[in-house]
Amino acid sequence: MPTRRQFLAESGTFLALAGLGIAPAIHLPGRKRYDILIRNGHVFDGLGHDATQADVAIAGGRIAAIAPRLADDTASDVIDARGLAVAPGFIDIHSHADGTMFEDPRVESVIREGVTTVIVGQDGSSRAPARADRVSRKRGIAASMREMFRDIDALPSSVNVASMVGLGTVREVVIGDDDRPATPEELRTMIALVEAALDDGACGASTGLEYVPGEFAPVSELIALSSPLAARGLPYATHMRNEDDRLLKAIDEAITVASGANCPLEISHIKTEGKRNWGKIDDVFARITHARDQGLDVTFDRYPYTAYQTGLSNLFPDWSENGGSAAFVKRLGDPSLEQKLRTAVMDKITMLGGWDSVLISSVSNGADHAAEGQRLGTYAKSLGKDPYDVAVGLLTRSHDNVGMVGFAMSEDNIARFLQSPLCTVCSDGSAVALSGPAHSGHPHPRSLGTFPRVLGRYVREKHVLTLPQAIHKMTGATAARVKLADRGRLAPGLAADVVVFDPATVIDRATYVKPFQYPEGITAVIVNGAVAVREGQRGSHRTGHTLRPDTAHATPSSGGAHRPQAGRALGGA
């Protein structure tokens, strides 16, 4: 017979589910009440509170009950979580997992980190909208966000997917890759495309202002395209125009755009790149604090690594990329531009600290695969060639499709960013795998280890964050930022996205030298009520689906996106 506490807990669950229009399972003879019972875990709610020891019951893809003790015989499957943490599934606020999702919907590296939801469409680039001649259902490139969501749901994916609309993609559809302002008619067309994407369920708008064609967008255009976000309370997420020598100017521009559009601002993967810029972190925090004091809702995200990943063409000046990749490659071969380009690239290399601060992560030209995983300076020396000439050769032969990892950031600054109450955790990574179509190149280890690295290195080893703080930055804070109403928390009636992990052992294993290694300490991952990973083994279910924001109660932007919590470190803000 159930105790009074169990009876009250389960009665409360019934009322909570009924209020959401969900019918709880009725316990009949021979029928299990719950699909999964996670027993004896330290349960974190995702809101930054300390854990409570409890059982978590799952039925019909939802959290059915959280109570001190639920009977084993009420569940079809029991997971023993004694000594383990039970948390909401992690949400990656800045992900590029859609890059390989259609080739390999298992998204192995993502799900094995405990990530159950990814926010894609980042850095100004989304898979919709696309021009009619570029639509490809096989690759997930669609004419509208609605059609893109349909194609993702048809996969199915192992994780849930929400998407921003890329303002660079919108510009490319209407204007192309040319460096020129939009005409009034083109601007109206672009605004209509943004409105349509948001109506279809985009959870924000993103820019990549270091990339073609986003780098050609003036502030006035960015304000106009971001203005539809205001009524919905959704963020303008920006990979800023510069993250090194002109960092502070770029932050000012981001604040100007969000203020002009009256929408929240999310600074993507915030960084102080290059040793000569590390000391600017106090000015970064000061600018953000001032903007928030003026009423602007500003937050940011960060990954826990000192290296970034981008295209090798990022070493070259903006003007060289006018017109897109074909025009860029042509300029690389123009003798009259060689010295001007070399001078600009060498200034960037000096800022990074030398050619060995660049690691080649991928090439598309098969004859150059030996370069993958190599430091560019050392690789050029092995060939007996000048590093600049090697870089130009790689870019030319791969038609600008060369990836790089750049080592340029301060470990101390990472800790300060992560500590800030305004920071959420992102990977900025892709979905990769140890085998199959998603196994290629030499990826940044963030694609395999971001979330376990925060828990292992920055919580357990360095004490930069407490465990409740870190989980909040990976779950509840992220869900609130993009208005995913039933994700990011553990409570009866909400979606059953759950991760079970061992706080004493969880850690990343991927390195810059050997990136293809999955993390340790992730015991189980549950997506929409089905086991996706358990004790390192993949489940047979792929139950991820697309998510849309709840904007029914949106209000215009104001400061204070993340509510204060007792004991949270303020970092450098």
XYZ file of C-alpha atoms in Angstrom:
573
model
C 0.000 0.000 0.000
C 1.407 3.430 -0.874
C 2.399 5.784 1.916
C 0.599 9.089 2.392
C 3.596 10.888 0.894
C 3.535 8.656 -2.186
C -0.211 9.087 -2.492
C 0.068 12.882 -2.327
C 2.989 12.966 -4.747
C 1.202 10.813 -7.282
C -2.085 12.659 -6.798
C -0.254 15.921 -7.457
C 1.208 14.372 -10.582
C -2.269 13.420 -11.770
C -3.479 16.995 -11.336
C -0.385 18.431 -13.034
C -0.777 16.128 -16.025
C -4.501 16.753 -16.233
C -3.886 20.493 -16.249
C -1.644 20.037 -19.271
C -4.217 17.949 -21.067
C -2.174 14.738 -20.594
C -3.882 11.575 -19.444
C -1.775 9.736 -16.830
C -1.477 5.985 -17.142
C -4.044 4.136 -15.012
C -2.577 1.303 -12.955
C -4.494 -1.804 -13.961
C -3.649 -5.406 -13.021
C -0.877 -6.665 -15.310
C -0.146 -3.193 -16.674
C 2.805 -1.002 -15.681
C 2.037 2.561 -14.666
C 5.370 3.947 -15.855
C 7.611 3.241 -18.828
C 10.844 4.080 -16.981
C 11.658 4.544 -13.322
C 14.952 6.216 -12.384
C 15.561 5.253 -8.768
C 17.527 6.809 -5.910
C 19.160 9.610 -7.905
C 20.229 13.082 -6.850
C 17.638 15.008 -8.843
C 18.470 18.501 -10.139
C 15.514 20.530 -11.358
C 17.479 22.637 -13.872
C 16.713 25.923 -12.117
C 19.934 26.065 -10.097
C 18.589 24.547 -6.880
C 20.411 21.903 -4.879
C 19.593 18.285 -5.588
C 17.007 16.215 -3.766
C 17.180 12.454 -3.523
C 14.168 11.058 -5.335
C 12.806 8.692 -7.939
C 11.777 10.006 -11.358
C 9.006 8.200 -13.214
C 8.398 8.561 -16.951
C 5.266 7.658 -18.901
C 4.121 8.531 -22.396
C 7.159 10.668 -23.100
C 6.568 12.888 -20.034
C 7.750 13.145 -16.464
C 4.927 11.408 -14.606
C 6.157 11.697 -11.008
C 9.071 12.810 -8.857
C 8.848 11.390 -5.350
C 11.100 10.041 -2.582
C 10.090 6.441 -3.251
C 8.116 4.783 -6.040
C 7.608 1.030 -6.218
C 9.795 -0.885 -8.700
C 6.901 -2.992 -9.944
C 5.125 0.057 -11.327
C 7.656 0.474 -14.174
C 8.609 -1.527 -17.256
C 12.247 -0.447 -16.984
C 14.216 0.594 -13.887
C 17.467 2.584 -13.920
C 19.430 2.509 -10.671
C 20.817 6.029 -10.174
C 22.164 5.562 -6.652
C 25.041 8.034 -6.191
C 24.370 9.598 -9.603
C 23.009 12.944 -10.776
C 19.673 13.035 -12.587
C 19.205 16.227 -14.578
C 17.206 17.629 -17.461
C 18.703 16.723 -20.822
C 21.340 19.269 -21.783
C 20.426 21.936 -24.344
C 23.135 23.247 -26.677
C 22.262 26.873 -27.403
C 24.774 27.145 -30.275
C 25.166 23.959 -32.301
C 26.092 22.970 -35.838
C 24.814 19.410 -35.463
C 22.546 19.877 -38.473
C 25.661 19.848 -40.659
C 25.764 16.029 -40.655
C 22.321 15.213 -39.258
C 20.847 14.275 -42.605
C 23.771 11.978 -43.434
C 23.793 10.438 -39.950
C 20.706 11.178 -37.817
C 22.206 9.214 -34.909
C 24.175 12.409 -34.028
C 26.427 10.187 -31.930
C 28.783 12.735 -30.385
C 25.883 14.964 -29.366
C 23.709 12.388 -27.633
C 26.699 10.780 -25.873
C 27.438 14.115 -24.169
C 23.982 14.100 -22.597
C 22.645 16.698 -25.035
C 18.990 16.088 -25.881
C 18.205 19.356 -27.718
C 20.308 21.391 -30.147
C 19.687 24.956 -31.299
C 20.926 25.147 -34.897
C 20.781 27.801 -37.616
C 23.758 29.589 -36.077
C 26.358 32.120 -37.264
C 23.936 33.578 -39.786
C 23.473 30.304 -41.640
C 20.314 28.191 -41.532
C 19.061 25.420 -43.798
C 16.012 27.510 -44.594
C 14.926 29.593 -46.373
C 16.672 28.604 -49.592
C 16.294 29.554 -53.226
C 14.309 27.059 -55.293
C 17.417 25.918 -57.194
C 19.174 24.959 -53.946
C 16.376 23.080 -52.181
C 17.392 19.518 -51.321
C 15.321 17.284 -49.040
C 18.225 14.841 -48.888
C 20.426 17.545 -47.334
C 17.681 19.247 -45.325
C 17.854 22.473 -47.327
C 14.321 23.792 -47.675
C 12.409 26.717 -49.107
C 10.838 27.476 -45.720
C 11.440 26.756 -42.060
C 8.202 24.800 -41.963
C 9.457 22.454 -44.689
C 12.833 22.113 -42.995
C 11.153 21.066 -39.743
C 9.108 18.514 -41.689
C 12.271 17.016 -43.169
C 13.994 16.787 -39.774
C 10.961 15.096 -38.226
C 11.029 12.554 -41.043
C 14.590 11.414 -40.287
C 14.059 10.857 -37.291
C 16.898 12.425 -35.321
C 18.238 11.123 -32.033
C 17.915 14.602 -30.505
C 15.387 17.409 -30.517
C 16.076 20.283 -32.887
C 15.137 23.947 -32.685
C 16.453 26.431 -35.212
C 17.168 30.099 -35.588
C 16.830 31.783 -38.955
C 20.184 32.856 -40.369
C 20.232 36.463 -41.496
C 23.216 35.673 -43.717
C 21.128 32.989 -45.402
C 18.297 35.472 -45.887
C 20.727 37.968 -47.437
C 22.180 35.318 -49.732
C 18.712 34.339 -50.985
C 17.801 37.921 -51.887
C 21.127 39.652 -52.689
C 23.756 36.935 -53.084
C 27.381 37.199 -51.970
C 28.044 40.745 -53.160
C 29.237 43.587 -50.944
C 26.454 46.115 -51.469
C 23.470 47.487 -49.542
C 19.980 46.130 -50.095
C 17.527 48.125 -52.161
C 14.298 49.130 -50.387
C 12.434 46.354 -52.183
C 15.107 43.776 -51.292
C 14.970 44.853 -47.660
C 11.199 44.395 -47.599
C 11.631 40.925 -49.100
C 14.231 39.968 -46.494
C 12.040 41.186 -43.623
C 9.168 39.107 -45.003
C 11.406 36.009 -45.081
C 12.395 36.567 -41.434
C 8.739 37.049 -40.438
C 7.765 33.836 -42.238
C 10.555 31.859 -40.538
C 9.491 33.110 -37.113
C 5.861 32.301 -37.883
C 6.988 28.777 -38.803
C 8.734 28.356 -35.461
C 12.270 29.745 -35.623
C 13.491 30.484 -32.081
C 15.548 33.571 -32.915
C 17.710 35.094 -35.627
C 21.468 34.667 -35.981
C 24.284 36.483 -37.736
C 27.796 35.542 -38.758
C 29.341 38.945 -39.370
C 32.824 37.548 -40.099
C 31.448 35.405 -42.918
C 30.140 35.980 -46.437
C 27.558 37.414 -46.989
C 26.751 38.530 -43.419
C 29.922 40.617 -43.221
C 28.467 42.897 -45.906
C 25.293 43.718 -43.934
C 25.194 47.264 -42.503
C 23.777 48.005 -39.067
C 20.581 49.461 -40.530
C 19.863 46.179 -42.301
C 20.539 44.125 -39.180
C 18.171 46.289 -37.142
C 15.430 45.972 -39.752
C 15.769 42.182 -40.001
C 15.896 41.758 -36.219
C 12.886 43.941 -35.470
C 10.364 41.077 -35.938
C 11.988 39.389 -32.924
C 10.764 42.070 -30.525
C 7.087 41.130 -30.333
C 8.039 37.499 -29.754
C 10.753 38.184 -27.172
C 13.224 36.040 -29.119
C 16.962 36.759 -29.264
C 19.245 38.230 -31.880
C 22.223 35.834 -31.603
C 25.353 37.211 -33.157
C 28.732 35.879 -34.109
C 30.065 39.399 -34.000
C 31.961 41.212 -36.719
C 35.217 40.802 -34.822
C 36.378 38.866 -31.760
C 39.976 40.072 -31.462
C 41.494 43.515 -32.086
C 38.141 45.202 -32.806
C 36.234 43.239 -30.157
C 34.910 46.204 -28.188
C 33.679 47.968 -31.322
C 31.916 44.745 -32.325
C 30.173 44.524 -28.950
C 29.029 48.118 -29.331
C 27.589 47.238 -32.737
C 25.756 44.197 -31.359
C 24.232 46.328 -28.603
C 23.223 48.957 -31.167
C 21.449 46.354 -33.303
C 19.506 44.795 -30.426
C 18.643 48.209 -28.968
C 17.439 49.419 -32.352
C 15.339 46.297 -32.849
C 14.164 46.288 -29.188
C 14.930 42.576 -28.915
C 17.087 40.430 -26.591
C 20.781 40.086 -27.473
C 22.707 36.816 -27.296
C 26.443 37.181 -27.943
C 27.528 33.885 -29.459
C 30.608 32.051 -28.109
C 31.968 35.214 -26.493
C 35.760 35.422 -26.502
C 38.824 37.646 -26.226
C 40.920 36.299 -29.074
C 44.680 36.809 -29.178
C 46.927 37.383 -26.178
C 47.078 41.110 -26.829
C 43.288 41.210 -26.375
C 42.936 39.077 -23.228
C 43.016 42.144 -21.011
C 39.881 43.543 -22.665
C 37.628 41.221 -20.685
C 36.895 43.872 -18.038
C 35.803 46.284 -20.783
C 33.641 43.530 -22.280
C 31.849 43.021 -18.976
C 31.540 46.781 -18.454
C 29.827 47.261 -21.818
C 27.402 44.419 -21.184
C 26.634 45.677 -17.675
C 25.979 49.186 -18.983
C 23.646 47.884 -21.685
C 21.703 45.865 -19.132
C 21.512 48.893 -16.836
C 19.926 50.721 -19.769
C 17.258 48.007 -19.988
C 18.650 45.782 -22.763
C 18.364 42.021 -22.213
C 21.946 40.880 -22.955
C 23.334 37.398 -22.332
C 26.055 35.290 -23.930
C 27.258 31.714 -24.360
C 30.668 30.101 -24.190
C 32.408 26.753 -24.815
C 35.116 25.472 -22.412
C 38.150 25.453 -24.739
C 40.977 27.868 -25.509
C 40.811 27.222 -29.276
C 38.118 28.130 -31.766
C 37.220 26.526 -35.105
C 36.413 28.283 -38.358
C 37.367 28.339 -42.026
C 41.001 28.918 -42.974
C 39.803 31.858 -45.075
C 39.093 33.611 -41.748
C 42.798 34.523 -41.729
C 42.235 36.708 -44.798
C 40.742 40.243 -44.899
C 37.029 40.841 -45.451
C 37.476 42.592 -48.795
C 39.106 39.498 -50.307
C 35.871 37.519 -49.904
C 33.575 39.902 -51.782
C 31.574 37.825 -54.266
C 31.944 34.496 -52.490
C 34.350 31.565 -52.659
C 35.060 31.588 -56.400
C 35.987 35.265 -56.347
C 38.095 34.731 -53.202
C 40.089 31.875 -54.736
C 40.659 33.943 -57.863
C 42.110 36.765 -55.753
C 44.455 34.302 -54.040
C 46.012 33.651 -57.429
C 46.297 37.308 -58.435
C 50.004 38.347 -58.253
C 49.042 42.014 -57.903
C 47.213 41.258 -54.617
C 49.723 38.816 -53.157
C 51.662 41.262 -50.983
C 48.541 43.022 -49.702
C 46.968 39.701 -48.735
C 50.161 38.372 -47.180
C 50.554 41.491 -45.020
C 46.978 41.191 -43.696
C 47.326 37.470 -42.981
C 50.656 37.884 -41.208
C 49.113 40.498 -38.898
C 46.452 37.935 -37.945
C 49.086 35.234 -37.464
C 51.101 37.544 -35.198
C 47.963 38.152 -33.136
C 47.453 34.369 -32.815
C 51.083 33.782 -31.831
C 52.505 32.108 -34.938
C 51.631 29.624 -37.663
C 51.569 26.696 -35.235
C 48.581 28.354 -33.567
C 46.667 27.137 -36.640
C 45.659 23.471 -36.902
C 44.130 22.217 -40.165
C 40.875 20.452 -39.267
C 39.489 19.542 -42.695
C 40.104 19.798 -46.431
C 37.876 18.791 -49.329
C 40.726 18.016 -51.731
C 41.633 14.363 -51.212
C 45.293 14.856 -52.106
C 45.686 17.158 -49.081
C 44.234 14.890 -46.395
C 47.710 14.534 -44.853
C 47.362 18.127 -43.682
C 44.389 17.322 -41.427
C 45.381 17.387 -37.780
C 48.663 19.171 -38.549
C 49.887 22.481 -37.136
C 50.335 24.680 -40.175
C 53.808 25.971 -39.330
C 55.206 22.514 -38.645
C 53.423 21.051 -41.680
C 54.836 23.729 -43.977
C 58.335 23.114 -42.602
C 57.993 19.396 -43.344
C 57.208 20.320 -46.947
C 60.048 22.825 -47.127
C 57.592 25.595 -47.991
C 56.467 28.972 -46.680
C 53.381 28.627 -44.415
C 51.489 31.398 -46.222
C 52.034 29.654 -49.558
C 50.874 26.359 -48.056
C 47.702 28.019 -46.758
C 46.980 29.542 -50.174
C 47.582 26.191 -51.846
C 45.216 24.344 -49.519
C 42.477 26.939 -50.018
C 42.910 26.962 -53.777
C 42.855 23.188 -54.234
C 39.844 22.778 -51.912
C 38.006 25.753 -53.430
C 37.927 27.597 -50.073
C 36.584 24.536 -48.223
C 39.312 24.221 -45.575
C 38.685 24.188 -41.833
C 41.041 25.348 -39.096
C 41.329 25.351 -35.324
C 42.931 28.495 -33.903
C 44.650 28.575 -30.499
C 44.190 32.086 -29.173
C 42.282 32.286 -25.897
C 42.952 32.605 -22.186
C 42.041 29.836 -19.753
C 41.445 32.408 -17.005
C 39.029 34.339 -19.215
C 37.089 31.170 -20.015
C 36.548 30.623 -16.300
C 35.402 34.212 -15.828
C 32.938 33.998 -18.709
C 31.531 30.677 -17.478
C 31.092 32.041 -13.948
C 28.952 34.942 -15.053
C 25.214 34.523 -14.326
C 24.648 35.781 -17.872
C 26.474 32.840 -19.473
C 25.050 29.595 -20.823
C 27.083 26.652 -22.132
C 27.392 26.031 -25.855
C 29.534 23.695 -27.942
C 29.665 25.564 -31.279
C 30.382 22.016 -32.445
C 29.235 19.555 -35.062
C 27.814 16.045 -34.815
C 30.574 13.522 -35.461
C 31.010 9.797 -34.874
C 33.723 7.197 -34.478
C 32.502 5.531 -37.662
C 30.103 6.126 -40.518
C 29.351 9.213 -42.605
C 29.900 11.627 -39.700
C 33.499 10.461 -39.251
C 35.663 12.829 -41.258
C 38.496 15.286 -40.903
C 40.089 16.203 -37.588
C 37.359 18.011 -35.626
C 37.659 20.331 -32.669
C 37.233 18.278 -29.459
C 34.302 20.500 -28.477
C 32.170 18.420 -30.853
C 32.601 15.422 -28.557
C 33.282 16.744 -25.081
C 31.874 20.180 -24.253
C 29.251 19.383 -21.629
C 31.170 16.620 -19.774
C 34.212 18.933 -19.817
C 32.312 21.659 -17.985
C 31.093 19.139 -15.400
C 34.456 17.423 -14.960
C 37.010 20.201 -15.374
C 35.187 23.361 -14.340
C 32.952 21.900 -11.613
C 34.804 18.974 -10.075
C 38.446 19.887 -10.712
C 38.667 23.687 -10.865
C 35.601 24.600 -8.729
C 34.723 27.411 -11.127
C 31.037 26.481 -10.843
C 28.918 24.466 -8.471
C 27.091 21.487 -9.921
C 23.634 23.149 -9.677
C 25.008 26.261 -11.400
C 26.546 24.281 -14.256
C 23.405 22.224 -14.821
C 21.294 25.402 -14.862
C 23.580 26.893 -17.540
C 23.071 23.750 -19.646
C 19.324 23.355 -19.152
C 16.860 25.771 -17.569
C 18.655 28.986 -18.508
C 19.029 27.888 -22.124
C 15.422 26.741 -22.468
C 14.208 30.064 -21.075
C 16.413 32.032 -23.462
C 14.776 30.537 -26.574
C 11.378 29.961 -24.925
C 11.243 26.160 -24.998
C 8.478 25.903 -22.427
C 8.606 22.211 -21.496
C 12.364 21.588 -21.729
C 15.275 22.340 -19.446
C 13.516 21.386 -16.199
C 12.504 18.247 -14.338
C 8.929 18.536 -13.119
C 5.764 16.455 -13.525
C 4.069 17.033 -16.853
C 7.159 18.265 -18.706
C 8.883 16.453 -21.555
C 10.994 13.512 -20.416
C 14.433 14.593 -21.630
C 16.773 13.323 -18.923
C 20.487 12.701 -18.450
C 21.932 10.502 -15.696
C 25.638 10.987 -15.001
C 28.282 10.371 -12.365
C 29.570 13.693 -10.977
C 32.651 11.894 -9.631
C 33.824 10.563 -13.006
C 32.179 12.543 -15.820
C 34.838 13.995 -18.126
C 35.661 14.646 -21.769
C 38.210 12.409 -23.544
C 38.475 14.135 -26.934
C 41.723 16.072 -27.422
C 43.199 18.242 -30.159
C 45.553 15.379 -31.044
C 42.979 12.568 -30.763
C 39.530 14.128 -31.114
C 37.513 10.998 -31.905
C 36.881 9.889 -28.319
C 33.517 9.924 -26.563
C 33.254 11.214 -22.971
C 33.002 9.126 -19.827
C 30.590 9.220 -16.923
C 27.325 9.624 -18.859
C 25.226 6.705 -17.590
C 21.939 7.185 -19.438
C 20.321 9.648 -21.833
C 16.563 9.704 -22.347
C 14.909 11.668 -25.170
C 11.141 12.166 -25.106
C 10.728 9.222 -22.762
C 12.886 6.688 -24.640
C 16.402 5.525 -23.757
C 18.908 6.776 -26.329
C 22.096 5.776 -24.454
C 22.588 3.464 -21.499
C 25.960 2.435 -20.069
C 27.665 3.426 -23.321
C 25.315 1.445 -25.536
C 22.946 3.103 -27.963
C 19.256 2.337 -27.637
C 17.180 1.346 -30.643
C 14.916 4.396 -30.414
C 15.445 7.750 -32.152
C 12.696 9.874 -30.673
C 13.983 13.396 -31.237
C 11.769 15.879 -33.037
C 11.609 19.556 -33.872
C 10.730 22.144 -31.242
C 9.201 25.583 -31.524
C 9.279 28.439 -29.006
C 6.351 29.404 -26.831
C 5.949 33.107 -27.596
C 2.348 33.451 -26.437
C 3.337 35.565 -23.421
C 6.304 37.402 -24.907
C 7.108 40.918 -23.761
C 9.519 43.475 -25.225
C 13.159 43.100 -24.254
C 14.300 44.061 -20.776
C 17.276 43.201 -18.632
C 17.392 40.176 -16.338
C 16.926 37.160 -18.577
C 18.413 34.851 -15.959
C 16.872 35.209 -12.561
C 19.339 35.540 -9.652
C 20.098 32.497 -7.520
C 21.693 32.280 -4.120
C 25.384 31.497 -4.218
C 25.910 32.070 -7.938
C 29.324 33.464 -8.778
C 29.328 36.799 -10.607
C 32.633 36.218 -12.394
C 33.991 39.351 -13.992
C 30.723 41.115 -14.741
